[in-house]
PDB file of C-alpha atoms (C1' of nucleotides) in Angstrom:
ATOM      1  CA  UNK G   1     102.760  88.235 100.968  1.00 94.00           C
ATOM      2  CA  UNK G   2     103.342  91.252  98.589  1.00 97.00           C
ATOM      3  CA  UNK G   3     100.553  93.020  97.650  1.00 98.00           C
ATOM      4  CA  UNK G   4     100.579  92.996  93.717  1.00 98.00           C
ATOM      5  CA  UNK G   5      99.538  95.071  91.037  1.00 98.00           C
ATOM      6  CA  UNK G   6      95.429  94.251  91.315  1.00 98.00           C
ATOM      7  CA  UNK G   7      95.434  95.509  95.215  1.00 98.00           C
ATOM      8  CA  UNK G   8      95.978  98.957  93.768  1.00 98.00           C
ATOM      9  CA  UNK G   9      93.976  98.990  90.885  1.00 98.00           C
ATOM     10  CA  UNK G  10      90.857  99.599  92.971  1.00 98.00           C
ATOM     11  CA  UNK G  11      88.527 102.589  93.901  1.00 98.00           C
ATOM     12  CA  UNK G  12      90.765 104.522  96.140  1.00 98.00           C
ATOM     13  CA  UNK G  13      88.866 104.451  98.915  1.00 98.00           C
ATOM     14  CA  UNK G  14      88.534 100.939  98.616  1.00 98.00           C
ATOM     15  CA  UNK G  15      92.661 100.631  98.753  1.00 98.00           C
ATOM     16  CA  UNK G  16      92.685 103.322 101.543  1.00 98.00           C
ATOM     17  CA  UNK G  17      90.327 100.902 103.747  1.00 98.00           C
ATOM     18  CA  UNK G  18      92.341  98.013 102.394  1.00 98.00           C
ATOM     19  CA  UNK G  19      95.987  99.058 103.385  1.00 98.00           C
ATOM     20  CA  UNK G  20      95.401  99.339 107.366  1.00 98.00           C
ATOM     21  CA  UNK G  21      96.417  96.437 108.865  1.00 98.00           C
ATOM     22  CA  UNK G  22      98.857  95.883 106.431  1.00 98.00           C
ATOM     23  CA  UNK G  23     102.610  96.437 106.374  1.00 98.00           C
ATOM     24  CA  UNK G  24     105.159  98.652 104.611  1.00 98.00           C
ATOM     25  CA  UNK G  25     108.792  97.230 104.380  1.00 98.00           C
ATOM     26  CA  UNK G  26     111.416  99.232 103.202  1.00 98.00           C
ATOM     27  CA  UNK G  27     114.332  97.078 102.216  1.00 97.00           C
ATOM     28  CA  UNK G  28     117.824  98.677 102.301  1.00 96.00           C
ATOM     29  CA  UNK G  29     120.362  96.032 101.850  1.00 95.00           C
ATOM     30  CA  UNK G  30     120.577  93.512 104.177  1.00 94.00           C
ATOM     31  CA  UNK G  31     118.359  95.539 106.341  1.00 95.00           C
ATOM     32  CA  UNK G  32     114.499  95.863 106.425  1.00 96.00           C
ATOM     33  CA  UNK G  33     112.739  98.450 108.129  1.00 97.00           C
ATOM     34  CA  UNK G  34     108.751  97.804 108.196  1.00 97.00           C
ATOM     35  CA  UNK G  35     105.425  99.537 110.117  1.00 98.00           C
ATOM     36  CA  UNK G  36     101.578  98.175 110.733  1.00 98.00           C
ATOM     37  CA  UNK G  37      99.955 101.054 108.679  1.00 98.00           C
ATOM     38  CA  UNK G  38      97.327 102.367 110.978  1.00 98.00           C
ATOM     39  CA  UNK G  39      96.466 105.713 109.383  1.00 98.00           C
ATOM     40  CA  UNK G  40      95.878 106.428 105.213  1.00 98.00           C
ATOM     41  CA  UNK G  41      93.774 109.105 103.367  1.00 98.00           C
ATOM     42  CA  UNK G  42      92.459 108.923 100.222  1.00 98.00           C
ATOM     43  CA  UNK G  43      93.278 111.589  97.120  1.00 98.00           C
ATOM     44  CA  UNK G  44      90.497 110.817  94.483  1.00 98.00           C
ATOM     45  CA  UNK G  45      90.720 112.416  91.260  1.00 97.00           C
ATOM     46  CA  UNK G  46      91.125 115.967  89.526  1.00 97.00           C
ATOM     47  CA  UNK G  47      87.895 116.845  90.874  1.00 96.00           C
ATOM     48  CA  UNK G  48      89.473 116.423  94.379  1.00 97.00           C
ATOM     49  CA  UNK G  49      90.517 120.200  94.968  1.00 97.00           C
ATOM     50  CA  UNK G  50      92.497 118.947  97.773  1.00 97.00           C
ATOM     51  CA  UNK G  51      94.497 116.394  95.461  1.00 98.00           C
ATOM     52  CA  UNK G  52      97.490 117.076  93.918  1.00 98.00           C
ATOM     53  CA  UNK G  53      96.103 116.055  90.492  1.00 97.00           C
ATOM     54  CA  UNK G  54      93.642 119.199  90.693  1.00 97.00           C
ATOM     55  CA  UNK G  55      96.152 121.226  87.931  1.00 96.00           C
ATOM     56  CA  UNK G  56      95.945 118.185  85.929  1.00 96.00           C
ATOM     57  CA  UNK G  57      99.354 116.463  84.628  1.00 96.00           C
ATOM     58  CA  UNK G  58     101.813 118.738  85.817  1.00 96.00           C
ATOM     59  CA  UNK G  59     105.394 117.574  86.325  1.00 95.00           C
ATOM     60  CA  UNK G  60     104.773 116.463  89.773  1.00 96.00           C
ATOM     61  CA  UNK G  61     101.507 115.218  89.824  1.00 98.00           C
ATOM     62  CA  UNK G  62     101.918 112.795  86.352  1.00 97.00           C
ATOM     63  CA  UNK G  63     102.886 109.442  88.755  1.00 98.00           C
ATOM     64  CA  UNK G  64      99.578 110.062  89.586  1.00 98.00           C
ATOM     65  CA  UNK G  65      98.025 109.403  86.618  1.00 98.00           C
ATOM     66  CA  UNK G  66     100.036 106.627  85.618  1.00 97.00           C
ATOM     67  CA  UNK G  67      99.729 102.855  86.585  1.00 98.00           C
ATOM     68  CA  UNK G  68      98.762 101.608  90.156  1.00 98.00           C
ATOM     69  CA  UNK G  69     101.610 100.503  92.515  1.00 98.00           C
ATOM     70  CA  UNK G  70     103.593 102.587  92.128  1.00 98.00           C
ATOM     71  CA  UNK G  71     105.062 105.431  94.854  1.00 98.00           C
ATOM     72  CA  UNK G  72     104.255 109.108  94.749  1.00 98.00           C
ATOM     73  CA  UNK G  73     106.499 110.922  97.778  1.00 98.00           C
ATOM     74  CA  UNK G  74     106.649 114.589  97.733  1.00 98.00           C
ATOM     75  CA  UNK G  75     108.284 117.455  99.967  1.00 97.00           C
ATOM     76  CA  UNK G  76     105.833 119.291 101.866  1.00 97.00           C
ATOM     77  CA  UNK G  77     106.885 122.713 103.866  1.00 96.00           C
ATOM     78  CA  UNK G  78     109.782 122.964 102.901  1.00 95.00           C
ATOM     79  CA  UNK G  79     110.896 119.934 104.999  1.00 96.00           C
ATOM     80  CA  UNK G  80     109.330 116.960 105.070  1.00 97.00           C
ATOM     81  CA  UNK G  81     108.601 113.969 102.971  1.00 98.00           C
ATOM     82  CA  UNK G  82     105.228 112.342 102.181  1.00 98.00           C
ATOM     83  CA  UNK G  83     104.715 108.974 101.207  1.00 98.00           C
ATOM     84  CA  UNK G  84     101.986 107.916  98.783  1.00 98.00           C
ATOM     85  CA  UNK G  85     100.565 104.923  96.772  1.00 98.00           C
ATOM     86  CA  UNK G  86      99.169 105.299  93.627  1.00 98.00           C
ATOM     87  CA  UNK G  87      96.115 103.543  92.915  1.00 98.00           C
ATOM     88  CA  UNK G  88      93.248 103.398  90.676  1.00 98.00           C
ATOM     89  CA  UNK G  89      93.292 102.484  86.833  1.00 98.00           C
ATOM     90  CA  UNK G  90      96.040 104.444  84.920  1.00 97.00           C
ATOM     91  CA  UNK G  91      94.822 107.682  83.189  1.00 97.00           C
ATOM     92  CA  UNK G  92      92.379 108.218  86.508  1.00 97.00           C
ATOM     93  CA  UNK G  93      94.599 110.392  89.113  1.00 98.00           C
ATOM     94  CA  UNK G  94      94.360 108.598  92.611  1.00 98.00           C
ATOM     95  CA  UNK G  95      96.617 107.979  95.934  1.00 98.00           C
ATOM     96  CA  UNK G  96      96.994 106.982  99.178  1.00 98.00           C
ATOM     97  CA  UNK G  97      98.336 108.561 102.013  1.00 98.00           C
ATOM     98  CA  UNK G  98     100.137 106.463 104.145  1.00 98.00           C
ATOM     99  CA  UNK G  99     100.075 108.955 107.979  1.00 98.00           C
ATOM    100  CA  UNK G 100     100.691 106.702 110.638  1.00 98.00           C
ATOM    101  CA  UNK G 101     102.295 103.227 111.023  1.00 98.00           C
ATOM    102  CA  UNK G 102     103.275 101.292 114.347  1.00 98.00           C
ATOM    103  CA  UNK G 103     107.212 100.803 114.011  1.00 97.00           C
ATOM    104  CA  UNK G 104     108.371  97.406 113.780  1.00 96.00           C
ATOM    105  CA  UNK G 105     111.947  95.975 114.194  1.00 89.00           C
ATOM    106  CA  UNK G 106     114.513  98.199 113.042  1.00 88.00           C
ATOM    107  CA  UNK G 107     112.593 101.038 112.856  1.00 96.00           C
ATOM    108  CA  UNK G 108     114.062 104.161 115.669  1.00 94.00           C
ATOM    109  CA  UNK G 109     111.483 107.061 115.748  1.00 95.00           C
ATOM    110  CA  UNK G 110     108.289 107.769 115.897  1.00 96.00           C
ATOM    111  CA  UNK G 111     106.380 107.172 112.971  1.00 98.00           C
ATOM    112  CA  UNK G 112     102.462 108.713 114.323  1.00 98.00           C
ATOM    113  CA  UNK G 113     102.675 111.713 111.108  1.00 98.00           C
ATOM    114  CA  UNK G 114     103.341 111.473 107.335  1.00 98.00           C
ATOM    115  CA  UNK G 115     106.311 113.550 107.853  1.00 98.00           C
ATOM    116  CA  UNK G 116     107.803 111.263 110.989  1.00 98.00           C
ATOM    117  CA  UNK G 117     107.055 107.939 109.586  1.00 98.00           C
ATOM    118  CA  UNK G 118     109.249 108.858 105.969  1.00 98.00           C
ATOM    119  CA  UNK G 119     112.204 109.922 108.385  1.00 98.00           C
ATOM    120  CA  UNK G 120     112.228 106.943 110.489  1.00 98.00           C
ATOM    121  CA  UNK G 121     111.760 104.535 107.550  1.00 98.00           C
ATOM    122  CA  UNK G 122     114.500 106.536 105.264  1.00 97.00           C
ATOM    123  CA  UNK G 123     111.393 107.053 102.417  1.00 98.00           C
ATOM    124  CA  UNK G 124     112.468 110.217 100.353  1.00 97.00           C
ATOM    125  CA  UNK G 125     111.535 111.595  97.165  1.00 97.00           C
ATOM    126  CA  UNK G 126     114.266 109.345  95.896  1.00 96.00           C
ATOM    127  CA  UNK G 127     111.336 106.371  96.161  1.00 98.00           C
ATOM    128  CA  UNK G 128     109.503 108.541  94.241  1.00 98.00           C
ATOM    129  CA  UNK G 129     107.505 106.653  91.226  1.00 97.00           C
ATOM    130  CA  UNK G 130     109.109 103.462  92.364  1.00 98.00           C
ATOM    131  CA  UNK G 131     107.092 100.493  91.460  1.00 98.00           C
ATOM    132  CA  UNK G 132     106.017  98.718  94.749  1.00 98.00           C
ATOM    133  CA  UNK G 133     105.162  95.482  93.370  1.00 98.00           C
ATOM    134  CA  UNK G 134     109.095  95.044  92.235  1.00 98.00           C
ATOM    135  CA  UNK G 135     111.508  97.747  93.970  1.00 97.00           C
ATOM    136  CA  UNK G 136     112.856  97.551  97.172  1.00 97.00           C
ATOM    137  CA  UNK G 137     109.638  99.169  98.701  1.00 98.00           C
ATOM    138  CA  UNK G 138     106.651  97.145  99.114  1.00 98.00           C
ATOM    139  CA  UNK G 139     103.445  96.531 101.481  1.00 98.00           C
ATOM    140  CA  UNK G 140     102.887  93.087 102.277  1.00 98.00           C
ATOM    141  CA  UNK G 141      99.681  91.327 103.892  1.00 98.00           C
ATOM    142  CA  UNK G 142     100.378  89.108 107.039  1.00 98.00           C
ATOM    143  CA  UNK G 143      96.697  87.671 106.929  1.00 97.00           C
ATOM    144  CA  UNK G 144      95.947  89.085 109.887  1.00 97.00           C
ATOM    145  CA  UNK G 145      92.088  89.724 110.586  1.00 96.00           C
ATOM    146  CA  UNK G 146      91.120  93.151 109.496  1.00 95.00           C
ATOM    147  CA  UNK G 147      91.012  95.981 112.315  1.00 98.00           C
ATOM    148  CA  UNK G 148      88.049  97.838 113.551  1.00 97.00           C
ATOM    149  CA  UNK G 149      88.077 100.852 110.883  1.00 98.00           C
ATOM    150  CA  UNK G 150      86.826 104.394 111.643  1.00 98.00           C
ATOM    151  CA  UNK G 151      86.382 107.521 108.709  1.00 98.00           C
ATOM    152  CA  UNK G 152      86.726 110.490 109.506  1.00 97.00           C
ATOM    153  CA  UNK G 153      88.305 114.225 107.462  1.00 96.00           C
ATOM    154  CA  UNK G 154      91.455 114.348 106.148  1.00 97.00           C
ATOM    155  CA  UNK G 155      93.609 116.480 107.865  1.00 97.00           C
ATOM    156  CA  UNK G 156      95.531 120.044 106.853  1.00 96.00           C
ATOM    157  CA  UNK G 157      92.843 120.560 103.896  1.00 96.00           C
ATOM    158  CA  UNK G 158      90.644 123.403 104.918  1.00 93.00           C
ATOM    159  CA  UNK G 159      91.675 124.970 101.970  1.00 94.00           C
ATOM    160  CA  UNK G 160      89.915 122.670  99.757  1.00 95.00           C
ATOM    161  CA  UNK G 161      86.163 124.031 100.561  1.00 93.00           C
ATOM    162  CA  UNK G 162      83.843 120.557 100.224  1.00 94.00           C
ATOM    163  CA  UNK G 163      85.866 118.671  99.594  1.00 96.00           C
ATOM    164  CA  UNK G 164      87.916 118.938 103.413  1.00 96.00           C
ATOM    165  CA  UNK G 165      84.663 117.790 104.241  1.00 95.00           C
ATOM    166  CA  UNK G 166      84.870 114.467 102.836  1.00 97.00           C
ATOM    167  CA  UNK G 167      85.469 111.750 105.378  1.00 97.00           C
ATOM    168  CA  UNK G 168      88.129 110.330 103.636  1.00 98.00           C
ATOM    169  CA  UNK G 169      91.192 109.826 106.539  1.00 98.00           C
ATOM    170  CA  UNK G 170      90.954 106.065 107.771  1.00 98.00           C
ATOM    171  CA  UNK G 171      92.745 104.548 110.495  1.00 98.00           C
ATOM    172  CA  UNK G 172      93.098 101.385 112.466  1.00 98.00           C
ATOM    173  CA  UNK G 173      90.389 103.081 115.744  1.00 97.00           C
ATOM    174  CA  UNK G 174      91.765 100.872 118.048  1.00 96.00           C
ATOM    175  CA  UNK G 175      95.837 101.971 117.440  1.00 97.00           C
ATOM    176  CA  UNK G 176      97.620 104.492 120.116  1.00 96.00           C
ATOM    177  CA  UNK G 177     100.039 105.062 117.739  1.00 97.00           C
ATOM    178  CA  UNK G 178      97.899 107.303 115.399  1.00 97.00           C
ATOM    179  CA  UNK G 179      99.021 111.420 114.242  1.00 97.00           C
ATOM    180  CA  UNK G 180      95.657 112.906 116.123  1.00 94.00           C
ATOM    181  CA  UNK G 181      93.718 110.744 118.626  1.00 90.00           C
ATOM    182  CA  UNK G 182      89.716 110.153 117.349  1.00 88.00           C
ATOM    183  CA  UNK G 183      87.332 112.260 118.868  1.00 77.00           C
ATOM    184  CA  UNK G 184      84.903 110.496 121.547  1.00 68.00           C
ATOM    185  CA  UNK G 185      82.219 108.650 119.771  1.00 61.00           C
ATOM    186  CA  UNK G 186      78.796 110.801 120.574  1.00 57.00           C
ATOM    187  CA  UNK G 187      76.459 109.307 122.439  1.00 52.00           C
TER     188      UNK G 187
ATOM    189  C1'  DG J   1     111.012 135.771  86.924  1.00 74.57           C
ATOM    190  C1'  DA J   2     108.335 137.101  91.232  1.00 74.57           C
ATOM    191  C1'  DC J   3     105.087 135.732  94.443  1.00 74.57           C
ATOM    192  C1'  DC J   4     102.158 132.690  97.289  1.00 74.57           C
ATOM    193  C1'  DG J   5     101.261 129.077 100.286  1.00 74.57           C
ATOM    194  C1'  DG J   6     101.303 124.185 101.675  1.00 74.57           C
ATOM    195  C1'  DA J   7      98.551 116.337 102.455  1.00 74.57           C
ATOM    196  C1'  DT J   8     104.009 119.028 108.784  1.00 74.57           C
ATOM    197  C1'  DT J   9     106.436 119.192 113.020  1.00 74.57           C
ATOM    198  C1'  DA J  10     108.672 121.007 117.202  1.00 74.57           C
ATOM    199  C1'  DT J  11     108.580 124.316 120.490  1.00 74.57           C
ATOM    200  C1'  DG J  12     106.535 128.123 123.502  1.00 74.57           C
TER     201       DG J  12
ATOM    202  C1'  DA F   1     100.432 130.296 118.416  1.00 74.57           C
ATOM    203  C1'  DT F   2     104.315 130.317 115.402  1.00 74.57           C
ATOM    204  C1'  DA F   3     108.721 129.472 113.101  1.00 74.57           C
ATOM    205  C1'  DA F   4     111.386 126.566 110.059  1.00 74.57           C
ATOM    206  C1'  DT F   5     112.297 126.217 104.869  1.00 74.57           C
ATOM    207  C1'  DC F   6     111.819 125.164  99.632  1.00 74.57           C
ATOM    208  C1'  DC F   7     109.452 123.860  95.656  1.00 74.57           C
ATOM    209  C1'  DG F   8     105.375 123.698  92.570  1.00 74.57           C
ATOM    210  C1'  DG F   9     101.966 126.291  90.464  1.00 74.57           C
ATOM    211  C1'  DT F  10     100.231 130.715  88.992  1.00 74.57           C
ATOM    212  C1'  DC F  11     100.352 134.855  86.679  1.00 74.57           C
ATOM    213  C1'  DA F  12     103.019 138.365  84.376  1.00 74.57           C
TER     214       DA F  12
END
DNA sequence: GACCGGATTATG
DNA sequence: ATAATCCGGTCA
């Protein structure tokens, strides 16, 4: 079923862990386009110098701030699109990065990157601040058992001094279909 | 109004 | 390793 308005309102982190396993649909017409998420990282808060709410309530960062459920997709390089859930209690800037999903039906590409998965599932700015629990974009839960979930940094953050430290990128550790493989497990 | 650099990807 | 490519944020 559709995940509604109290999935999001949640620590971050919390939602971040939550959302793999679970499925994005993009509905477009008759059509539906939808992935297994398998890879998400968590922005958490001004504080977060690698979160686009670090400047505070700028034009582009104010979905942030606002309620829970809602989409936050910007353009990165120049080029690509990035996909994002809001989440948190309104007035505290949080969001998800959604990085990898396993296509499903419908879906042509490869979807193993922020950037790939947006092209192959037509998500553009235009979804921007849509409100997931009502538009035509949505994640649903299939009640399937939660996967085996591994932490570890986000990626393309270095810039952010502790806080690219922070093992905040989650992902599904037993999916192939993920943007970097996981390193061996020590030991 | 100019300048800087990025939550990426494809190619060499 | 590097190019592609444009917008947001900063500082003037």
């Amino acid at each position: 079923m559709k995940l509604r308005r109290a999935f999001y309102a949640r620590p971050c982190l919390e939602v971040a862990t939550a959302l793999i396993g679970k499925y994005l649909v993009h509905r477009i017409g008759r059509r539906q386009l939808c992935g297994r998420i398998v890879e998400t990282e968590a922005y958490i808060g001004q504080e977060d110098q690698a979160c686009h709410a670090r400047f505070g309530a700028t034009k582009r960062a104010r979905v942030l701030f606002g309620p829970p459920g809602h989409a936050y997709v910007f353009l990165i390089y120049g080029m690509y699109d990035c996909f994002n859930v809001v989440c948190e209690a309104e007035g505290r800037p949080a969001a998800v990065l959604v990085r990898a999903v396993e296509p499903g039906p419908g879906v042509e590409g490869k979807t193993d990157g922020p950037g790939k998965l947006c092209r192959a599932m037509h998500l553009s700015r235009a979804h921007n601040q849509l409100d997931l629990t009502t538009g035509h974009v949505w994640i649903e839960d299939r009640g399937e058992p939660a996967p085996r979930i591994a932490a570890t940094p986000r990626i393309g953050v270095d810039y952010a001094g502790e806080w690219a430290d922070k093992p905040w990128r989650l992902v599904d550790a037993t999916s192939t279909r993920l943007s970097r493989k996981l390193s061996a497990a020590p030991g």
